[in-house]
Amino acid sequence: MGLACAVSAQAEETIRIGIPVGLSGANSVVAPSVVQASELAVDQINAKGGVLGRRLELVIADDGSGAQGAQRAYDSLVFQQKVDAIVAMETSAARNAGLPIVNRGKVPLIYTSFYEGRSCSPWMHINAWVPEQQVAPIVDQFMDEMGAKKFFLIGSDYAFGRGMLEFTREYVESKGGTVVGEEYLPMDGSDWTAIISQMRSASPDALITSTAGGAPNVTLTKQLRATGVDIPYGNYAIDEGTAATMGTDAEGIYIAASYITGIDSAANNAFLEALNAKFGAKAETPSELSVPQYEGILAYAAAVEKAGSTDAEKVVEALGEVTVDGPRGSITMNKQRHSPLTMYLGRVAADGSVEVIKSFPDVDPGEQCPQLAG
Amino acid sequence: MHDISAAITTRFRVAATGCIIGLLVVAVAPWLLDTYLTNILIRTLFLATVVMTVDILWGSVGILTFGQSAFFGIGAYACGLIFTHYGFGPGWALAGLALGIGVGAVVAAATGWLAFFHGSLPLYASIITLALPIVLTQVIFSGGNFTGSSSGLSGFPTYYWDLRIWFWTAGTFLVLTTTAAWLLVRSDFGRVMVAIRENEERCAYLGIPVSRIKIMLMIASAVIASAAGFGYAAFSNVVAPELASFQLGTEFLIWTALGGRGTLLGPIFAALGIDTMSSWLSGTMPFLWKLLIGVVFVAVIVLLPRGFAPLVGGLFRRILPVRTAGAPARVLVPDTRSRLGQGADDQKPPLRIEHLSRRYGSLSVLTDVTMTGRASHLLGIIGPNGAGKTTLMRCISDGSERSGGKVEINGAEIGRGAPQDIVALGVGRSFQNTNLFDTLTVADCLLLARYRIDGARLFRSSVGIALPEPALDILRATGLDQRLADETGNLSHGMKRGLELAMVLATEPSVLLLDEPTAGLTRPERMVIGKVLGRLTRDYGLCIVLIEHDLDFVREISDRVVVLHQGSILMEGTVDEVVSSELVRSVYAGHHVEAAQ
Amino acid sequence: MAILVLDILTTAAILFAVSAGLLIILGVMKLINFAHGAFLTVGGYMAYLNGAAGLSPWLSIPLAAGVGFLGGLVIERVIVRPLYDRPLDAILATWGLGIVIGQLITLGFGRGVQFAPNPISGTTELFGVDYSAYRLAVAVIAVLLVVALSALLKLTRFGLNARAVIMNERLARGLGIDSTRVRALTFGLGAALACAAGALITPLISVDPNMGLPWLVNSFMLVMVAGVSFPSLLVASLILGGAQVVVSTYANPILGGMTIVVAAALVLRISPKGFSRA
């Protein structure tokens, strides 16, 4: 009996945050950096005395980067571990699989991965970008600064690939440009020969690609370079780490991101320092996927503070109001559960690093969840 | 007769008991489990039902399928698509279920048509089943907003019943389908399934429509898998491409292999155990867990091909000796409606071969063979090894074998027909080697041979096996009628020969092709066979074509003899004409010299 | 048009190189090696390690072949040989082996994408168009491979024995051919070819634990259609690979991805012996 009391007292004391993440499967490449970012956030908050005098505790669960694993992970987090909130950097399939469980278990959820947009739940907030925020910087640069009129779009055949390119097409056409080709390869496809040949015969002024991360993106870039393509090239799927390992093949690629390690702000510098101090040589390079995770936990802590309790409904209400000053700047998830973000346009240099060319403050996510407005 | 009905009711009693115990466990379980385990198990119960169908296909019939997940996915997507895009309610739910089952059945039929045809390799069928989920997943990915592409569909309206109700639904579905499957594999039809797994070719030559049966089973298991997928999606409120992926199909196979293929319950428990365990362990050691499963899987395939079920079963039996519901005793009855020998027609020769040839690439095995087999005649075919005797038999009994020429059975051309079609024309063929169906009993084998004529009961066993009189004669003469319940693997060589002949006769042929039916037999055993063959030609008017090395035996029973040499007919005549021929003697002598070198 | 022709030729060459190892194992052992995709992946990682060690990129192909040969011999002895009489179990066991290899690679190198240096980069002018130089090199290598493999089968003692086993194993054993040894060497050779093909295609794609998977089903279908001769595999690669390129170019690359599977299945349904009779 005594033991049981001690345990329940302990549970009363800590606030448990569930982190479903792809330790195995496609996301296992970025998962370590996401876990580190989460641990750093929790450490920093606990070092300042926690939230409402209670310590934060992480519960990490593998979602296998897919729907089935996510169902297990969410079942475990919601019904077995009974976490107070979930902060999730996951694939769209995993998020969609988790949502019904979150709805059933009534747990606040912060989704921290960029995605194709328009995923809505009364329990979910999102602090990463959607197509509306990502597309404009690159297309504007190509059309306004570099005089491109004819675009060719290449993507992997999946929700994000298609969602991004559909939005790009609309945006290009709304600005008076034309899309001379839009082609997709299956998600695990690696032979882009036919598409590249088609693109060459369409002779566009600029190319924008939105493939799945990792192999498809790398193979496409390699094969493009092997055929000598040198028109302006925007890539929605490349991150700094990949660009650095790809060497000269990546040079000249344009990217748009809400986070680049080179952002020169006090918050970012402090974040990078803290990360290195905590993990030393094992520190993973932070990215567009791990930094929102860090900020997502800060946002939850702030919301609990504001709500004065971990009560799910109150926290969800507060999440739309609190502002986090993190490495990416000041972020509030107040636009139909999504966040206006500062976007950076970057270009990969010869040494694989990303130079920031321009920044676009507070880009609006547009109409994402009108039914949840306010 | 009393014993027999007792055996059959025993089997139904076992099935009913198992079913009731299963239902009781399902009824009680939700009160003993916490929410988390209940949630996990509801999904696993649906998956276990699919694993059960994999076991039917692979364990019982021998179709190694990587693609059962495709049907699961079809059912799941039927639910997700209908509820997301069209409507929600009892009517829509039924429509969705019907759609899932219907599409699943059609896809299964198409896949079966592509994978199973006479002469298709089992490994080819496996490749097709691997391609199916890959193509289907691609279709889902290309579906854009309609299918939700990679993200799947989620949050569609569904029945938010109490967890217990879902558990009961899933559990009852599993228990009922498994009971039906258990009865199916133990029925007469189940014996046919095992026979197909053990020796598909021999089944075809007994006139069993192997490909059609495989396609039917594929459709039936697709229907169950689709229904399970529908339930899974309706419960979990999510569909995603991975539900149709070959990775999931592979997992089904792994669970089946580890649980013990062909045991039905083994794979189900393996599915429940491993899937639940992996919910715990995959979080703590995701990669190691998969590696471990992979290593155990390979080890089990190599070292323990029957999986863990027999081990567990053996242990169980040691602790708690249970009388198993054995195969029912059966009786042989004369077939009163037998048409054996009635196909004979003196006007048309039962077997006519014209200009038959068979080439393998540039190698000619048979050239321009023309011959006629008459009713009530026994035609012996002799010739040295490699003369093409067995190839000739093959060309008569399988339409896809010959390279040129024509074969007519009772006036009908065989065309490119598969063996079972040619059996239907009236050809019966026995084989040189005697490996029958080692794990089947004598009675099962006879039942099998009667499939073409009497069919097989789906969930029950019949008691009497009707056989034509000559088949009964052979069984009595060899003592096989006393050993109906023995497995054929345990029979003596002579008995196997006798059984083989009885089985061929049970198909009621008018043309009988026998390939060395007396090889390895003792003198008295030969006499028995010789006598039966004599009766078959005399009293039943059969046309028998016999390959034989033993010239004395040929002399005793043959009416005419054809000598094959290097793929063409060297000579045809009476036994004495042939034996006294210089030409034939030189051929045989020459051959012996060659062989000696 | 010139580009289309070059696309078809080089695609066929790649398909041929990727499937050759599968074909020889199928021919001699009547077995489809479901670990083929994993072997390709191993070849890719050999190229990566070779590059990381700073050796010439061309060395990666013989290196991968050597590792594949030795690995193949071990795998044949431990996993495949006990399953000679159970061909479907051999499929499953090699499939399981593929899973194990994939997990080992993931444990060792992580899920991330690795890079191998490219032996030839850039483009070459041919028939008036700039075309990827490495793809052209692969086409040349594939032609050399056909010649070398045919010579191996036609001119060497091993080839003679292997052909005897292909035609009639029982007879071959009767003639004193050690068919167990032939099978072991064949599996080694098949694994070597698969690994070498993995290293060969690496400069065109990227190295990751699943890189072999997308090739798997297409190469299965190609060898089923081709039967057991290398020239007919080349014909099958040209026709079906050509169909894939044409469908991808004029219809849609997603349909193109399914072309080989669907076309091959239909060919086999209509004419079960595939192209091997031609």
PDB file of N, CA, C and O in Angstrom, chain B residues 431-456:
ATOM      1  N   PHE B 431       2.249 -43.812 -62.698  1.00  0.00           N
ATOM      2  CA  PHE B 431       3.607 -43.286 -62.838  1.00  0.00           C
ATOM      3  C   PHE B 431       4.647 -44.335 -62.512  1.00  0.00           C
ATOM      4  O   PHE B 431       4.384 -45.349 -61.866  1.00  0.00           O
ATOM      5  N   GLN B 432       5.847 -44.010 -62.962  1.00  0.00           N
ATOM      6  CA  GLN B 432       6.971 -44.900 -62.756  1.00  0.00           C
ATOM      7  C   GLN B 432       7.349 -44.972 -61.277  1.00  0.00           C
ATOM      8  O   GLN B 432       7.545 -46.029 -60.726  1.00  0.00           O
ATOM      9  N   ASN B 433       7.445 -43.799 -60.665  1.00  0.00           N
ATOM     10  CA  ASN B 433       7.828 -43.817 -59.254  1.00  0.00           C
ATOM     11  C   ASN B 433       6.575 -43.889 -58.393  1.00  0.00           C
ATOM     12  O   ASN B 433       5.495 -43.468 -58.799  1.00  0.00           O
ATOM     13  N   THR B 434       6.737 -44.416 -57.205  1.00  0.00           N
ATOM     14  CA  THR B 434       5.543 -44.688 -56.405  1.00  0.00           C
ATOM     15  C   THR B 434       5.337 -43.667 -55.299  1.00  0.00           C
ATOM     16  O   THR B 434       4.616 -43.934 -54.367  1.00  0.00           O
ATOM     17  N   ASN B 435       6.024 -42.506 -55.372  1.00  0.00           N
ATOM     18  CA  ASN B 435       5.750 -41.635 -54.242  1.00  0.00           C
ATOM     19  C   ASN B 435       4.365 -41.033 -54.384  1.00  0.00           C
ATOM     20  O   ASN B 435       4.083 -40.207 -55.219  1.00  0.00           O
ATOM     21  N   LEU B 436       3.490 -41.534 -53.554  1.00  0.00           N
ATOM     22  CA  LEU B 436       2.118 -41.060 -53.580  1.00  0.00           C
ATOM     23  C   LEU B 436       2.036 -39.864 -52.659  1.00  0.00           C
ATOM     24  O   LEU B 436       2.881 -38.980 -52.710  1.00  0.00           O
ATOM     25  N   PHE B 437       1.069 -39.839 -51.822  1.00  0.00           N
ATOM     26  CA  PHE B 437       0.910 -38.726 -50.886  1.00  0.00           C
ATOM     27  C   PHE B 437       1.232 -39.283 -49.511  1.00  0.00           C
ATOM     28  O   PHE B 437       0.380 -39.870 -48.860  1.00  0.00           O
ATOM     29  N   ASP B 438       2.486 -39.092 -49.089  1.00  0.00           N
ATOM     30  CA  ASP B 438       2.970 -39.854 -47.946  1.00  0.00           C
ATOM     31  C   ASP B 438       2.170 -39.670 -46.671  1.00  0.00           C
ATOM     32  O   ASP B 438       2.031 -40.585 -45.891  1.00  0.00           O
ATOM     33  N   THR B 439       1.642 -38.463 -46.458  1.00  0.00           N
ATOM     34  CA  THR B 439       0.974 -38.245 -45.176  1.00  0.00           C
ATOM     35  C   THR B 439      -0.518 -38.568 -45.237  1.00  0.00           C
ATOM     36  O   THR B 439      -1.191 -38.481 -44.227  1.00  0.00           O
ATOM     37  N   LEU B 440      -1.004 -38.915 -46.412  1.00  0.00           N
ATOM     38  CA  LEU B 440      -2.431 -39.264 -46.503  1.00  0.00           C
ATOM     39  C   LEU B 440      -2.625 -40.761 -46.256  1.00  0.00           C
ATOM     40  O   LEU B 440      -1.728 -41.558 -46.487  1.00  0.00           O
ATOM     41  N   THR B 441      -3.809 -41.107 -45.820  1.00  0.00           N
ATOM     42  CA  THR B 441      -4.095 -42.525 -45.612  1.00  0.00           C
ATOM     43  C   THR B 441      -4.560 -43.148 -46.920  1.00  0.00           C
ATOM     44  O   THR B 441      -4.853 -42.454 -47.896  1.00  0.00           O
ATOM     45  N   VAL B 442      -4.623 -44.452 -46.921  1.00  0.00           N
ATOM     46  CA  VAL B 442      -5.081 -45.184 -48.102  1.00  0.00           C
ATOM     47  C   VAL B 442      -6.482 -44.702 -48.488  1.00  0.00           C
ATOM     48  O   VAL B 442      -6.769 -44.413 -49.651  1.00  0.00           O
ATOM     49  N   ALA B 443      -7.350 -44.578 -47.478  1.00  0.00           N
ATOM     50  CA  ALA B 443      -8.722 -44.152 -47.765  1.00  0.00           C
ATOM     51  C   ALA B 443      -8.719 -42.748 -48.372  1.00  0.00           C
ATOM     52  O   ALA B 443      -9.454 -42.466 -49.324  1.00  0.00           O
ATOM     53  N   ASP B 444      -7.874 -41.860 -47.813  1.00  0.00           N
ATOM     54  CA  ASP B 444      -7.799 -40.496 -48.351  1.00  0.00           C
ATOM     55  C   ASP B 444      -7.418 -40.519 -49.825  1.00  0.00           C
ATOM     56  O   ASP B 444      -7.970 -39.783 -50.642  1.00  0.00           O
ATOM     57  N   CYS B 445      -6.449 -41.372 -50.150  1.00  0.00           N
ATOM     58  CA  CYS B 445      -5.982 -41.431 -51.534  1.00  0.00           C
ATOM     59  C   CYS B 445      -7.116 -41.867 -52.462  1.00  0.00           C
ATOM     60  O   CYS B 445      -7.274 -41.336 -53.562  1.00  0.00           O
ATOM     61  N   LEU B 446      -7.884 -42.829 -52.001  1.00  0.00           N
ATOM     62  CA  LEU B 446      -8.973 -43.305 -52.843  1.00  0.00           C
ATOM     63  C   LEU B 446     -10.047 -42.234 -53.007  1.00  0.00           C
ATOM     64  O   LEU B 446     -10.599 -42.028 -54.085  1.00  0.00           O
ATOM     65  N   LEU B 447     -10.267 -41.518 -51.892  1.00  0.00           N
ATOM     66  CA  LEU B 447     -11.234 -40.429 -51.916  1.00  0.00           C
ATOM     67  C   LEU B 447     -10.824 -39.382 -52.956  1.00  0.00           C
ATOM     68  O   LEU B 447     -11.632 -38.843 -53.708  1.00  0.00           O
ATOM     69  N   LEU B 448      -9.510 -39.129 -52.945  1.00  0.00           N
ATOM     70  CA  LEU B 448      -8.913 -38.158 -53.859  1.00  0.00           C
ATOM     71  C   LEU B 448      -9.177 -38.552 -55.307  1.00  0.00           C
ATOM     72  O   LEU B 448      -9.540 -37.735 -56.149  1.00  0.00           O
ATOM     73  N   ALA B 449      -8.991 -39.859 -55.554  1.00  0.00           N
ATOM     74  CA  ALA B 449      -9.150 -40.347 -56.915  1.00  0.00           C
ATOM     75  C   ALA B 449     -10.608 -40.234 -57.359  1.00  0.00           C
ATOM     76  O   ALA B 449     -10.899 -40.179 -58.545  1.00  0.00           O
ATOM     77  N   ARG B 450     -11.514 -40.206 -56.368  1.00  0.00           N
ATOM     78  CA  ARG B 450     -12.927 -40.102 -56.726  1.00  0.00           C
ATOM     79  C   ARG B 450     -13.395 -38.658 -56.816  1.00  0.00           C
ATOM     80  O   ARG B 450     -14.564 -38.395 -57.077  1.00  0.00           O
ATOM     81  N   TYR B 451     -12.507 -37.695 -56.560  1.00  0.00           N
ATOM     82  CA  TYR B 451     -12.923 -36.294 -56.514  1.00  0.00           C
ATOM     83  C   TYR B 451     -13.613 -35.876 -57.810  1.00  0.00           C
ATOM     84  O   TYR B 451     -14.650 -35.236 -57.814  1.00  0.00           O
ATOM     85  N   ARG B 452     -13.018 -36.288 -58.915  1.00  0.00           N
ATOM     86  CA  ARG B 452     -13.551 -35.843 -60.196  1.00  0.00           C
ATOM     87  C   ARG B 452     -14.987 -36.321 -60.384  1.00  0.00           C
ATOM     88  O   ARG B 452     -15.823 -35.614 -60.957  1.00  0.00           O
ATOM     89  N   ILE B 453     -15.265 -37.507 -59.891  1.00  0.00           N
ATOM     90  CA  ILE B 453     -16.582 -38.078 -60.131  1.00  0.00           C
ATOM     91  C   ILE B 453     -17.553 -37.761 -59.004  1.00  0.00           C
ATOM     92  O   ILE B 453     -18.680 -37.349 -59.225  1.00  0.00           O
ATOM     93  N   ASP B 454     -17.069 -37.898 -57.754  1.00  0.00           N
ATOM     94  CA  ASP B 454     -17.982 -37.723 -56.623  1.00  0.00           C
ATOM     95  C   ASP B 454     -17.851 -36.372 -55.925  1.00  0.00           C
ATOM     96  O   ASP B 454     -18.647 -36.046 -55.057  1.00  0.00           O
ATOM     97  N   GLY B 455     -16.818 -35.594 -56.251  1.00  0.00           N
ATOM     98  CA  GLY B 455     -16.614 -34.332 -55.554  1.00  0.00           C
ATOM     99  C   GLY B 455     -16.112 -34.573 -54.146  1.00  0.00           C
ATOM    100  O   GLY B 455     -15.782 -35.696 -53.772  1.00  0.00           O
ATOM    101  N   ALA B 456     -16.039 -33.510 -53.350  1.00  0.00           N
ATOM    102  CA  ALA B 456     -15.605 -33.666 -51.964  1.00  0.00           C
ATOM    103  C   ALA B 456     -16.453 -32.758 -51.102  1.00  0.00           C
ATOM    104  O   ALA B 456     -16.786 -31.647 -51.491  1.00  0.00           O
TER     105      ALA B 456
END
